[in-house]
Amino acid sequence: MLGLGLAGLGYASVVERNWFRLRRFDVPVLERGQRPVRILHLSDLHLTPRRTMLINWVRSLGPLKPDLVVNTGDSIAHPDAVPSLLHALEPLLSRPGLFVYGSNDLYAPKPKNPARYLWRTSKNERRQHIPSLPWEELGAGMAAEGWLDMNNTTARIKVGDLDVAVAGIHDSHISRDRYDLVAGPAPADADLRLGVMHSPEPRNMTRFAEDGYQLLLAGHTHGGQLCIPFYGALVTNCGIDRARVKGLSRHDSSWLHVSAGLGTSPYAPARFACFPEASLLTLVPRR
């Protein structure tokens, strides 16, 4: 039994953690006659400078040439990781892009018992009041290449042939979300209305849907990270239900995509039955 447990731990920490996958979804959200566009959704890299396999895999996504790249946060996990992240993203930074922050873009991870997620979430558990990671450098690096900082703000962006209205919020997991700053009906004249957040909290997703945002993108959950085959995630670490912990689903009138993410905390470097992933969403006309 001990040998089986050690083998499982080795698989989760060495094999599956580095077995990156690109998932593909068609999202029927456009009007009839509009040309499809492709959104590459990245999330939760939790990058440290020595994650060479992860860096190289993200770089390999460049030839996809997506119409839009959306990064839903928790990009770094080390004070020196920003240059490594920008190197990983370099083949994609010439494409239109958006980003929001997650808690781990501001606060460095600390050693802790990962099993605590079985009985509580990590919401607001951080005792740090001053950010310990270079989140400003992180944002400036992406913004310098033309990606839009969507933390608690709105914007209009050209994506393929589409005029897209975007609203984004900061991370609700550390109570930095300010939906009131973006609240109100989404522009009716936009071809697509997109809502972006780090943590998929139902209270925010409901407000996005009520305001008319047709597609919502989030990360944070890691897809459960340690899952049980044929059962799925044990926990989500936020308010969303287990059935929607990753992948494409509905929230009220909106489509919702939750990325299971590409990384893990350096202090919990394992995935089981939950492969690290990025997603390529092809937006197509509604049937």
Short mmCIF file of C-alpha atoms in Angstrom, two decimals:
data_model
loop_
_atom_site.label_atom_id
_atom_site.label_comp_id
_atom_site.label_asym_id
_atom_site.label_seq_id
_atom_site.Cartn_x
_atom_site.Cartn_y
_atom_site.Cartn_z
CA MET A 1 0.00 0.00 0.00
CA LEU A 2 2.87 2.38 0.82
CA GLY A 3 4.46 1.61 -2.53
CA LEU A 4 1.21 2.34 -4.34
CA GLY A 5 0.86 5.65 -2.54
CA LEU A 6 4.42 6.68 -3.40
CA ALA A 7 3.86 5.71 -7.02
CA GLY A 8 0.69 7.81 -7.13
CA LEU A 9 2.49 10.78 -5.59
CA GLY A 10 5.33 10.45 -8.08
CA TYR A 11 2.89 10.32 -10.99
CA ALA A 12 0.95 13.35 -9.72
CA SER A 13 4.02 15.50 -9.05
CA VAL A 14 6.31 14.50 -11.93
CA VAL A 15 4.17 13.15 -14.76
CA GLU A 16 0.67 14.66 -14.73
CA ARG A 17 1.81 18.05 -13.41
CA ASN A 18 3.89 18.43 -16.59
CA TRP A 19 1.46 16.74 -19.02
CA PHE A 20 0.10 19.95 -20.51
CA ARG A 21 -2.96 19.84 -22.75
CA LEU A 22 -4.79 22.20 -25.07
CA ARG A 23 -8.53 21.82 -24.77
CA ARG A 24 -10.81 23.01 -27.57
CA PHE A 25 -14.40 24.20 -27.30
CA ASP A 26 -16.92 25.68 -29.73
CA VAL A 27 -19.02 28.40 -28.08
CA PRO A 28 -22.24 29.27 -29.99
CA VAL A 29 -22.44 32.91 -28.95
CA LEU A 30 -22.26 34.93 -32.20
CA GLU A 31 -24.99 36.21 -34.46
CA ARG A 32 -25.75 34.32 -37.65
CA GLY A 33 -23.40 35.37 -40.43
CA GLN A 34 -20.56 36.50 -38.18
CA ARG A 35 -17.18 34.92 -38.81
CA PRO A 36 -15.81 32.66 -36.04
CA VAL A 37 -13.04 34.02 -33.84
CA ARG A 38 -10.69 32.14 -31.51
CA ILE A 39 -9.85 33.04 -27.91
CA LEU A 40 -6.88 31.42 -26.18
CA HIS A 41 -7.64 31.26 -22.44
CA LEU A 42 -4.62 30.98 -20.12
CA SER A 43 -4.79 30.89 -16.35
CA ASP A 44 -2.98 29.95 -13.14
CA LEU A 45 0.55 29.39 -14.38
CA HIS A 46 1.92 30.08 -10.87
CA LEU A 47 5.23 30.42 -12.65
CA THR A 48 8.63 30.12 -11.02
CA PRO A 49 11.76 30.83 -13.05
CA ARG A 50 12.83 27.17 -13.34
CA ARG A 51 9.55 25.78 -14.75
CA THR A 52 11.26 25.26 -18.12
CA MET A 53 8.80 22.67 -19.41
CA LEU A 54 5.85 24.96 -18.70
CA ILE A 55 7.58 27.97 -20.23
CA ASN A 56 8.41 26.08 -23.41
CA TRP A 57 4.91 24.64 -23.69
CA VAL A 58 3.29 28.07 -23.45
CA ARG A 59 5.72 29.34 -26.09
CA SER A 60 4.62 26.48 -28.35
CA LEU A 61 1.11 28.00 -28.48
CA GLY A 62 2.30 30.90 -30.62
CA PRO A 63 1.55 29.19 -33.98
CA LEU A 64 -2.14 28.99 -33.01
CA LYS A 65 -2.35 32.74 -33.78
CA PRO A 66 -5.51 33.28 -31.72
CA ASP A 67 -7.62 36.36 -32.38
CA LEU A 68 -7.49 37.18 -28.64
CA VAL A 69 -5.53 35.94 -25.62
CA VAL A 70 -7.15 36.19 -22.18
CA ASN A 71 -5.05 35.64 -19.04
CA THR A 72 -7.23 35.22 -15.95
CA GLY A 73 -4.50 35.57 -13.36
CA ASP A 74 -2.25 33.83 -10.83
CA SER A 75 0.51 34.09 -13.40
CA ILE A 76 3.53 34.14 -11.07
CA ALA A 77 4.63 32.54 -7.81
CA HIS A 78 8.14 33.96 -7.33
CA PRO A 79 9.60 37.49 -7.07
CA ASP A 80 11.89 36.84 -10.06
CA ALA A 81 9.28 35.20 -12.31
CA VAL A 82 8.15 38.18 -14.41
CA PRO A 83 10.94 37.91 -17.04
CA SER A 84 10.26 34.18 -17.33
CA LEU A 85 6.55 34.80 -17.77
CA LEU A 86 7.10 37.42 -20.47
CA HIS A 87 9.48 35.02 -22.21
CA ALA A 88 6.80 32.32 -22.10
CA LEU A 89 4.17 34.71 -23.48
CA GLU A 90 6.46 36.34 -26.04
CA PRO A 91 5.07 34.45 -29.10
CA LEU A 92 1.55 35.53 -28.06
CA LEU A 93 2.14 39.14 -27.02
CA SER A 94 1.75 40.38 -30.58
CA ARG A 95 -1.87 39.20 -30.52
CA PRO A 96 -4.64 41.26 -28.88
CA GLY A 97 -4.76 40.38 -25.19
CA LEU A 98 -6.48 41.03 -21.85
CA PHE A 99 -5.49 40.21 -18.28
CA VAL A 100 -6.72 40.33 -14.70
CA TYR A 101 -4.82 39.52 -11.53
CA GLY A 102 -5.22 36.67 -9.10
CA SER A 103 -4.17 36.71 -5.46
CA ASN A 104 -0.89 34.96 -6.25
CA ASP A 105 0.14 37.79 -8.55
CA LEU A 106 0.32 39.98 -5.45
CA TYR A 107 1.12 37.66 -2.55
CA ALA A 108 3.83 35.02 -2.58
CA PRO A 109 2.72 31.49 -1.69
CA LYS A 110 3.65 30.13 1.71
CA PRO A 111 4.06 26.58 3.02
CA LYS A 112 0.79 25.27 4.37
CA ASN A 113 -1.20 22.08 4.63
CA PRO A 114 -2.91 21.60 1.25
CA ALA A 115 -5.52 19.29 2.83
CA ARG A 116 -7.14 22.33 4.50
CA TYR A 117 -9.05 22.91 1.24
CA LEU A 118 -11.11 19.83 2.05
CA TRP A 119 -12.92 21.73 4.81
CA ARG A 120 -12.51 25.42 3.94
CA THR A 121 -11.48 27.75 1.13
CA SER A 122 -8.42 29.96 1.23
CA LYS A 123 -10.50 33.13 0.77
CA ASN A 124 -9.03 36.10 2.61
CA GLU A 125 -6.74 33.89 4.70
CA ARG A 126 -3.62 35.87 3.79
CA ARG A 127 -2.19 37.94 6.62
CA GLN A 128 -0.03 40.08 4.32
CA HIS A 129 -1.19 43.65 3.86
CA ILE A 130 1.58 44.74 1.48
CA PRO A 131 2.00 42.77 -1.77
CA SER A 132 5.17 40.68 -1.82
CA LEU A 133 5.25 39.92 -5.55
CA PRO A 134 6.01 42.41 -8.37
CA TRP A 135 2.45 42.69 -9.66
CA GLU A 136 3.05 46.18 -11.04
CA GLU A 137 6.02 44.94 -13.09
CA LEU A 138 3.90 42.00 -14.23
CA GLY A 139 1.09 44.22 -15.44
CA ALA A 140 3.43 46.75 -17.01
CA GLY A 141 5.17 44.02 -18.96
CA MET A 142 1.94 42.79 -20.54
CA ALA A 143 0.52 46.29 -21.02
CA ALA A 144 3.70 47.41 -22.79
CA GLU A 145 2.90 44.89 -25.52
CA GLY A 146 -0.65 46.18 -25.90
CA TRP A 147 -2.55 43.82 -23.61
CA LEU A 148 -5.34 45.53 -21.67
CA ASP A 149 -5.42 45.62 -17.88
CA MET A 150 -9.04 44.70 -17.11
CA ASN A 151 -8.97 44.86 -13.30
CA ASN A 152 -12.22 46.60 -12.27
CA THR A 153 -12.65 48.37 -15.59
CA THR A 154 -14.29 48.19 -19.02
CA ALA A 155 -12.96 48.50 -22.57
CA ARG A 156 -13.78 48.03 -26.23
CA ILE A 157 -11.45 45.92 -28.38
CA LYS A 158 -11.34 44.68 -31.96
CA VAL A 159 -11.19 40.87 -32.15
CA GLY A 160 -11.10 39.57 -35.69
CA ASP A 161 -14.13 41.16 -37.34
CA LEU A 162 -15.87 41.71 -34.02
CA ASP A 163 -16.31 44.82 -31.89
CA VAL A 164 -16.04 43.38 -28.37
CA ALA A 165 -17.14 45.07 -25.14
CA VAL A 166 -15.18 43.78 -22.15
CA ALA A 167 -15.71 44.16 -18.42
CA GLY A 168 -13.22 42.76 -15.93
CA ILE A 169 -12.82 42.58 -12.17
CA HIS A 170 -9.92 42.03 -9.78
CA ASP A 171 -9.75 38.90 -7.63
CA SER A 172 -12.77 38.34 -5.39
CA HIS A 173 -10.77 35.72 -3.47
CA ILE A 174 -8.90 38.56 -1.74
CA SER A 175 -11.86 40.96 -1.83
CA ARG A 176 -10.35 43.26 -4.47
CA ASP A 177 -13.26 42.86 -6.88
CA ARG A 178 -15.26 46.05 -7.38
CA TYR A 179 -18.13 45.08 -9.65
CA ASP A 180 -19.88 48.39 -9.00
CA LEU A 181 -17.13 50.07 -11.04
CA VAL A 182 -18.15 48.13 -14.15
CA ALA A 183 -21.85 47.66 -13.39
CA GLY A 184 -24.60 48.54 -15.84
CA PRO A 185 -25.98 47.16 -19.08
CA ALA A 186 -23.27 46.00 -21.46
CA PRO A 187 -23.13 48.01 -24.70
CA ALA A 188 -25.94 46.72 -26.90
CA ASP A 189 -24.14 47.73 -30.09
CA ALA A 190 -21.16 45.43 -29.44
CA ASP A 191 -20.85 42.22 -31.47
CA LEU A 192 -19.77 40.36 -28.35
CA ARG A 193 -19.91 41.16 -24.63
CA LEU A 194 -17.18 39.46 -22.60
CA GLY A 195 -16.77 39.29 -18.81
CA VAL A 196 -13.37 38.43 -17.29
CA MET A 197 -12.48 37.51 -13.70
CA HIS A 198 -10.04 35.35 -11.76
CA SER A 199 -12.27 33.52 -9.31
CA PRO A 200 -15.67 32.30 -10.58
CA GLU A 201 -17.81 33.53 -7.70
CA PRO A 202 -21.52 33.08 -8.51
CA ARG A 203 -22.48 36.51 -7.14
CA ASN A 204 -20.23 38.20 -9.70
CA MET A 205 -21.14 35.83 -12.53
CA THR A 206 -24.82 36.55 -11.93
CA ARG A 207 -24.21 40.29 -12.17
CA PHE A 208 -22.25 39.84 -15.40
CA ALA A 209 -25.11 37.77 -16.84
CA GLU A 210 -27.77 40.25 -15.71
CA ASP A 211 -25.80 43.07 -17.36
CA GLY A 212 -25.82 41.20 -20.67
CA TYR A 213 -22.30 39.72 -20.89
CA GLN A 214 -22.58 36.66 -23.11
CA LEU A 215 -19.31 34.87 -22.34
CA LEU A 216 -17.58 34.77 -18.94
CA LEU A 217 -13.99 33.60 -18.44
CA ALA A 218 -12.41 32.62 -15.11
CA GLY A 219 -9.70 30.43 -13.59
CA HIS A 220 -8.60 29.95 -9.96
CA THR A 221 -10.09 26.50 -9.28
CA HIS A 222 -7.25 24.43 -10.80
CA GLY A 223 -10.11 22.14 -11.83
CA GLY A 224 -9.97 20.74 -8.30
CA GLN A 225 -6.27 19.85 -8.82
CA LEU A 226 -6.52 16.52 -6.97
CA CYS A 227 -9.56 14.73 -8.36
CA ILE A 228 -11.06 11.27 -8.13
CA PRO A 229 -11.48 9.41 -11.44
CA PHE A 230 -15.16 9.09 -12.48
CA TYR A 231 -16.12 11.43 -9.60
CA GLY A 232 -14.24 14.63 -10.27
CA ALA A 233 -13.17 17.48 -8.03
CA LEU A 234 -13.52 17.22 -4.28
CA VAL A 235 -13.48 21.00 -3.78
CA THR A 236 -13.47 24.19 -5.85
CA ASN A 237 -11.87 26.67 -3.38
CA CYS A 238 -14.59 29.22 -4.19
CA GLY A 239 -18.36 29.49 -4.41
CA ILE A 240 -18.87 27.65 -7.70
CA ASP A 241 -20.27 24.11 -7.62
CA ARG A 242 -18.12 21.06 -8.38
CA ALA A 243 -19.93 20.32 -11.64
CA ARG A 244 -18.62 23.56 -13.16
CA VAL A 245 -15.14 23.53 -11.65
CA LYS A 246 -13.61 23.49 -15.14
CA GLY A 247 -14.66 23.57 -18.78
CA LEU A 248 -17.61 25.09 -20.60
CA SER A 249 -21.01 25.43 -18.96
CA ARG A 250 -23.87 27.89 -18.53
CA HIS A 251 -24.51 30.53 -15.90
CA ASP A 252 -28.00 31.94 -16.27
CA SER A 253 -28.12 33.40 -19.80
CA SER A 254 -24.31 33.44 -20.24
CA TRP A 255 -21.74 30.92 -21.33
CA LEU A 256 -19.05 30.29 -18.72
CA HIS A 257 -15.58 28.87 -19.27
CA VAL A 258 -13.47 28.01 -16.21
CA SER A 259 -9.88 27.06 -16.94
CA ALA A 260 -8.29 24.31 -14.86
CA GLY A 261 -5.05 26.25 -15.31
CA LEU A 262 -1.50 25.28 -16.11
CA GLY A 263 0.32 25.37 -12.77
CA THR A 264 0.18 24.71 -9.07
CA SER A 265 1.48 26.35 -5.94
CA PRO A 266 5.18 25.54 -5.49
CA TYR A 267 4.17 24.08 -2.12
CA ALA A 268 1.57 21.73 -3.60
CA PRO A 269 3.28 20.59 -6.83
CA ALA A 270 0.92 17.80 -7.82
CA ARG A 271 -2.11 17.15 -10.01
CA PHE A 272 -4.15 13.98 -10.16
CA ALA A 273 -6.92 13.20 -12.68
CA CYS A 274 -6.84 16.91 -13.59
CA PHE A 275 -4.32 17.68 -16.32
CA PRO A 276 -2.83 21.19 -16.60
CA GLU A 277 -4.47 22.95 -19.51
CA ALA A 278 -4.99 25.96 -21.69
CA SER A 279 -8.16 26.30 -23.77
CA LEU A 280 -8.83 27.43 -27.31
CA LEU A 281 -12.39 28.70 -27.55
CA THR A 282 -13.82 29.06 -31.06
CA LEU A 283 -16.75 31.45 -30.99
CA VAL A 284 -19.30 30.44 -33.62
CA PRO A 285 -22.82 31.61 -34.58
CA ARG A 286 -25.73 30.42 -32.50
CA ARG A 287 -27.75 27.63 -34.08
#
